Amino acid sequence: MNEIIIREATIADVADIQRLAHLIAQFEIERGWAPDIDPRWAFTEAGISYIKQQLTGEDGIVLVATCDDQVIGFLGGCIRQEKRGPVGGLQGIFVLPAYRIKRVGTRLIDRFLEWCELQNLPKSTVAVAPANDAAIALYQRMGFEASTLILERRSGCAAGDGLTSRDGQL
């Protein structure tokens, strides 16, 4: 394998970003982390529009990692508005498995954090599936810390289904 280059994505990278976004969706679905997502979303009109807006908008960044002129990974980030002001939002990252040992994910996140500093953002956030131990370990190595746990309940579930305690009371 030759040199790995991290660079800002361009419109010419849309098809590669779609391909990798599709792979990350499949990866998360197969592991049960995101059963409700559409793995083909990146190929829909809405998905293409979103990717293009991220590439051309002022409040986002898309990075790609290349090796031998092939896109092997990507990271999407944005500026999110929170109660206390804007923060960097790491929206998604995916690196082809063969390149993960080459620290490509670390390099993509480093570049994203540099972008956040240039934007004068006081902090950066990322959401991750609680069972995604590898991603959590990577983010922690990069200085991210757990701050909020969000629990979800799907509509249509009867209250208390599957919940018990010793005395049957909650």
Coordinates of N, CA, C and O in Angstrom, one line a residue, residues 63-166:
L63 N -14.3 15.0 4.7 CA -12.9 14.6 4.5 C -12.9 13.2 3.9 O -13.7 12.4 4.2
V64 N -11.9 13.0 3.0 CA -11.7 11.6 2.5 C -10.3 11.2 2.7 O -9.4 12.0 2.7
A65 N -10.1 9.9 2.9 CA -8.8 9.3 2.9 C -8.6 8.5 1.6 O -9.5 7.8 1.2
T66 N -7.4 8.8 1.0 CA -7.2 8.0 -0.3 C -5.9 7.3 -0.2 O -5.0 7.7 0.5
C67 N -5.8 6.2 -1.0 CA -4.6 5.5 -1.2 C -4.6 5.0 -2.6 O -5.6 4.4 -3.1
D68 N -3.5 5.3 -3.3 CA -3.5 4.9 -4.7 C -4.7 5.5 -5.5 O -5.3 4.8 -6.3
D69 N -5.0 6.7 -5.2 CA -6.1 7.4 -5.9 C -7.5 6.8 -5.6 O -8.5 7.1 -6.3
Q70 N -7.6 5.9 -4.6 CA -8.9 5.2 -4.3 C -9.3 5.8 -2.9 O -8.5 5.8 -2.0
V71 N -10.6 6.2 -2.8 CA -11.1 6.6 -1.5 C -11.3 5.4 -0.6 O -12.1 4.5 -1.0
I72 N -10.7 5.4 0.5 CA -10.7 4.3 1.4 C -11.4 4.6 2.8 O -11.6 3.8 3.6
G73 N -11.8 5.9 2.9 CA -12.5 6.3 4.1 C -13.0 7.7 4.0 O -12.5 8.5 3.1
F74 N -13.9 8.1 4.9 CA -14.4 9.4 4.9 C -14.9 9.8 6.3 O -15.1 8.9 7.1
L75 N -15.0 11.1 6.5 CA -15.6 11.6 7.7 C -16.4 12.8 7.3 O -16.0 13.7 6.5
G76 N -17.6 12.9 7.9 CA -18.5 14.1 7.7 C -18.6 14.8 9.1 O -18.8 14.1 10.1
G77 N -18.5 16.1 9.0 CA -18.7 16.9 10.2 C -19.4 18.2 9.9 O -19.5 18.6 8.8
C78 N -19.9 18.8 11.0 CA -20.6 20.1 10.8 C -20.5 20.9 12.1 O -19.9 20.5 13.1
I79 N -21.0 22.1 11.9 CA -21.2 23.0 13.1 C -22.6 22.8 13.6 O -23.6 23.0 12.8
R80 N -22.8 22.4 14.8 CA -24.1 22.2 15.4 C -24.4 23.3 16.4 O -23.5 23.8 17.1
Q81 N -25.6 23.8 16.4 CA -26.0 24.8 17.4 C -26.6 24.1 18.6 O -27.5 23.4 18.5
E82 N -26.0 24.4 19.7 CA -26.5 23.9 21.0 C -26.9 25.1 21.9 O -26.6 26.3 21.5
K83 N -27.5 24.8 23.0 CA -27.9 25.9 23.9 C -26.8 26.9 24.2 O -27.1 28.1 24.3
R84 N -25.6 26.4 24.4 CA -24.5 27.3 24.8 C -23.7 27.9 23.6 O -22.7 28.5 23.8
G85 N -24.2 27.6 22.4 CA -23.5 28.0 21.3 C -23.1 26.9 20.3 O -23.4 25.8 20.5
P86 N -22.3 27.3 19.3 CA -21.9 26.3 18.3 C -20.9 25.3 18.8 O -20.0 25.7 19.6
V87 N -21.0 24.1 18.3 CA -20.0 23.0 18.6 C -19.7 22.2 17.3 O -20.5 22.2 16.4
G88 N -18.6 21.6 17.3 CA -18.3 20.7 16.2 C -19.0 19.4 16.3 O -19.0 18.8 17.4
G89 N -19.6 18.9 15.3 CA -20.4 17.7 15.3 C -19.8 16.7 14.3 O -19.8 16.9 13.1
L90 N -19.2 15.6 14.9 CA -18.7 14.6 14.0 C -19.9 13.7 13.7 O -20.4 13.0 14.5
Q91 N -20.3 13.7 12.4 CA -21.5 13.1 12.0 C -21.4 11.6 11.6 O -22.3 10.8 11.7
G92 N -20.2 11.3 11.1 CA -20.0 9.9 10.6 C -18.6 9.7 10.1 O -18.0 10.7 9.6
I93 N -18.1 8.5 10.3 CA -16.8 8.2 9.9 C -16.8 6.7 9.5 O -17.4 5.9 10.2
F94 N -16.1 6.4 8.4 CA -16.0 5.0 8.0 C -14.7 4.8 7.3 O -14.3 5.6 6.4
V95 N -14.0 3.8 7.6 CA -12.7 3.4 7.0 C -12.8 2.0 6.6 O -13.3 1.1 7.4
L96 N -12.5 1.7 5.3 CA -12.5 0.3 4.9 C -11.6 -0.6 5.9 O -10.6 -0.2 6.3
P97 N -12.1 -1.8 6.2 CA -11.4 -2.6 7.2 C -9.9 -2.8 7.0 O -9.2 -2.8 7.9
A98 N -9.5 -3.0 5.8 CA -8.1 -3.3 5.5 C -7.2 -2.1 5.8 O -6.0 -2.3 6.0
Y99 N -7.8 -0.9 6.0 CA -7.0 0.3 6.3 C -7.1 0.7 7.7 O -6.4 1.7 8.1
R100 N -7.9 0.1 8.5 CA -8.1 0.6 9.9 C -6.8 0.4 10.7 O -6.5 1.3 11.6
I101 N -6.0 -0.6 10.5 CA -4.8 -0.8 11.2 C -3.7 0.3 10.9 O -2.8 0.5 11.6
K102 N -4.0 1.1 9.8 CA -3.1 2.1 9.4 C -3.4 3.5 10.1 O -2.8 4.5 9.7
R103 N -4.3 3.5 11.0 CA -4.7 4.7 11.8 C -5.3 5.7 10.9 O -5.2 6.9 11.2
V104 N -6.0 5.3 9.9 CA -6.7 6.2 9.0 C -7.8 7.0 9.8 O -7.9 8.2 9.6
G105 N -8.6 6.3 10.6 CA -9.6 6.9 11.4 C -9.0 8.0 12.3 O -9.6 9.1 12.4
T106 N -7.9 7.7 12.9 CA -7.3 8.7 13.8 C -6.9 9.9 13.0 O -7.1 11.1 13.4
R107 N -6.3 9.7 11.8 CA -5.9 10.9 11.0 C -7.1 11.7 10.5 O -7.0 12.9 10.5
L108 N -8.2 11.0 10.2 CA -9.4 11.7 9.8 C -10.0 12.6 10.9 O -10.3 13.8 10.8
I109 N -10.0 12.0 12.1 CA -10.5 12.7 13.3 C -9.6 13.9 13.6 O -10.0 15.0 14.0
D110 N -8.3 13.7 13.6 CA -7.3 14.7 13.8 C -7.6 15.9 12.9 O -7.6 17.1 13.3
R111 N -7.8 15.6 11.7 CA -8.0 16.7 10.7 C -9.4 17.4 11.0 O -9.5 18.6 10.8
F112 N -10.4 16.7 11.4 CA -11.7 17.2 11.8 C -11.5 18.2 13.0 O -12.0 19.3 13.0
L113 N -10.7 17.7 14.0 CA -10.5 18.5 15.2 C -9.7 19.8 14.8 O -10.0 20.9 15.4
E114 N -8.8 19.7 13.9 CA -8.1 20.9 13.4 C -9.1 21.9 12.8 O -9.0 23.1 13.0
W115 N -10.0 21.4 12.0 CA -11.0 22.2 11.4 C -11.9 22.9 12.4 O -12.2 24.1 12.4
C116 N -12.3 22.1 13.5 CA -13.1 22.7 14.6 C -12.3 23.8 15.3 O -13.0 24.9 15.6
E117 N -11.1 23.7 15.5 CA -10.3 24.8 16.1 C -10.2 26.0 15.2 O -10.4 27.1 15.7
L118 N -10.1 25.8 13.9 CA -10.1 26.9 13.0 C -11.5 27.6 12.9 O -11.5 28.8 12.7
Q119 N -12.5 26.9 13.3 CA -13.9 27.5 13.4 C -14.1 28.1 14.7 O -15.2 28.6 15.0
N120 N -13.1 28.0 15.6 CA -13.3 28.5 17.0 C -14.4 27.9 17.8 O -15.1 28.5 18.6
L121 N -14.6 26.6 17.5 CA -15.6 25.8 18.2 C -15.0 25.3 19.6 O -13.9 24.7 19.6
P122 N -15.7 25.6 20.7 CA -15.2 25.2 22.0 C -15.2 23.7 22.3 O -14.4 23.3 23.2
K123 N -16.0 22.9 21.6 CA -16.0 21.5 21.9 C -16.5 20.8 20.6 O -17.0 21.4 19.7
S124 N -16.3 19.5 20.6 CA -16.7 18.6 19.5 C -17.5 17.5 20.1 O -17.2 17.0 21.2
T125 N -18.5 17.0 19.4 CA -19.4 15.9 19.9 C -19.5 14.8 18.8 O -19.3 15.1 17.6
V126 N -19.8 13.6 19.3 CA -20.0 12.5 18.4 C -21.0 11.6 19.1 O -20.9 11.4 20.3
A127 N -21.9 11.0 18.3 CA -22.9 10.0 18.8 C -22.4 8.7 18.3 O -21.9 8.5 17.2
V128 N -22.4 7.7 19.2 CA -21.9 6.3 18.9 C -22.8 5.3 19.5 O -23.4 5.5 20.6
A129 N -23.0 4.2 18.8 CA -23.8 3.1 19.4 C -23.1 2.5 20.6 O -21.9 2.4 20.6
P130 N -23.8 2.4 21.7 CA -23.2 1.9 23.0 C -22.4 0.6 22.9 O -21.4 0.4 23.6
A131 N -22.8 -0.2 21.9 CA -22.1 -1.5 21.7 C -20.9 -1.5 20.8 O -20.2 -2.4 20.6
N132 N -20.6 -0.3 20.2 CA -19.5 -0.2 19.3 C -18.2 0.1 20.0 O -17.7 1.3 20.0
D133 N -17.7 -0.9 20.7 CA -16.5 -0.7 21.5 C -15.3 -0.2 20.8 O -14.6 0.6 21.3
A134 N -15.1 -0.6 19.5 CA -13.9 -0.1 18.8 C -14.0 1.4 18.5 O -13.1 2.1 18.7
A135 N -15.2 1.8 18.1 CA -15.4 3.3 17.9 C -15.3 4.1 19.2 O -14.6 5.1 19.2
I136 N -15.9 3.6 20.3 CA -15.8 4.3 21.5 C -14.3 4.4 22.0 O -13.9 5.4 22.4
A137 N -13.6 3.3 21.8 CA -12.1 3.3 22.2 C -11.4 4.4 21.4 O -10.5 5.1 21.9
L138 N -11.7 4.4 20.1 CA -11.0 5.4 19.2 C -11.3 6.8 19.6 O -10.4 7.6 19.8
Y139 N -12.6 7.1 19.9 CA -13.0 8.4 20.3 C -12.4 8.8 21.6 O -11.9 9.9 21.8
Q140 N -12.3 7.9 22.5 CA -11.7 8.2 23.8 C -10.2 8.5 23.7 O -9.7 9.4 24.3
R141 N -9.5 7.7 22.8 CA -8.1 8.0 22.5 C -7.9 9.4 21.9 O -6.9 10.0 22.1
M142 N -9.0 9.9 21.3 CA -8.9 11.2 20.6 C -9.3 12.3 21.6 O -9.5 13.4 21.2
G143 N -9.6 11.9 22.8 CA -10.0 12.9 23.8 C -11.5 13.2 24.1 O -11.9 14.0 24.9
F144 N -12.3 12.4 23.4 CA -13.8 12.5 23.6 C -14.1 11.8 25.0 O -13.5 10.7 25.3
E145 N -15.0 12.3 25.7 CA -15.5 11.7 26.9 C -17.0 11.6 26.9 O -17.7 12.4 26.3
A146 N -17.5 10.6 27.6 CA -19.0 10.4 27.7 C -19.6 11.6 28.4 O -19.0 12.0 29.5
S147 N -20.7 12.1 27.9 CA -21.3 13.2 28.6 C -22.8 13.0 28.8 O -23.4 13.5 29.8
T148 N -23.5 12.4 27.8 CA -24.9 12.2 27.9 C -25.3 10.8 27.3 O -24.8 10.4 26.3
L149 N -26.2 10.2 28.0 CA -26.7 8.9 27.6 C -28.1 9.1 27.1 O -29.0 9.7 27.9
I150 N -28.4 8.8 25.9 CA -29.8 9.0 25.4 C -30.4 7.6 25.2 O -29.8 6.8 24.5
L151 N -31.5 7.4 25.8 CA -32.3 6.2 25.7 C -33.4 6.4 24.8 O -34.0 7.5 24.7
E152 N -33.7 5.4 24.0 CA -34.8 5.5 23.0 C -35.9 4.5 23.3 O -35.6 3.4 23.8
R153 N -37.1 4.8 23.0 CA -38.2 3.9 23.1 C -39.0 3.9 21.8 O -39.4 5.0 21.3
R154 N -39.2 2.8 21.2 CA -39.9 2.7 20.0 C -41.4 2.9 20.2 O -41.9 2.3 21.2
S155 N -42.1 3.6 19.4 CA -43.6 3.7 19.5 C -44.2 2.3 19.3 O -43.7 1.5 18.6
G156 N -45.4 2.2 20.0 CA -46.1 0.9 19.9 C -45.7 -0.1 20.9 O -46.4 -1.1 21.0
C157 N -44.8 0.2 21.8 CA -44.4 -0.7 22.8 C -45.3 -0.4 24.0 O -45.5 0.8 24.4
A158 N -45.9 -1.4 24.6 CA -46.7 -1.2 25.8 C -45.8 -0.8 27.0 O -44.7 -1.4 27.1
A159 N -46.2 0.2 27.7 CA -45.4 0.6 28.9 C -45.2 -0.6 29.8 O -46.0 -1.4 30.1
G160 N -43.9 -0.7 30.1 CA -43.5 -1.8 31.1 C -43.2 -3.1 30.4 O -42.9 -4.1 31.1
D161 N -43.5 -3.3 29.1 CA -43.1 -4.5 28.4 C -41.7 -4.9 28.7 O -40.8 -4.2 28.5
G162 N -41.5 -6.1 29.2 CA -40.2 -6.6 29.4 C -39.5 -6.0 30.6 O -38.3 -6.4 30.9
L163 N -40.1 -5.2 31.4 CA -39.5 -4.6 32.6 C -40.1 -5.2 33.8 O -41.3 -5.3 34.0
T164 N -39.2 -5.7 34.6 CA -39.6 -6.3 35.9 C -38.7 -5.9 37.0 O -37.6 -5.5 36.8
S165 N -39.2 -6.1 38.2 CA -38.3 -6.0 39.4 C -38.7 -7.1 40.3 O -39.6 -7.9 40.0
R166 N -38.0 -7.2 41.4 CA -38.3 -8.4 42.3 C -39.7 -8.4 42.7 O -40.3 -9.5 42.8

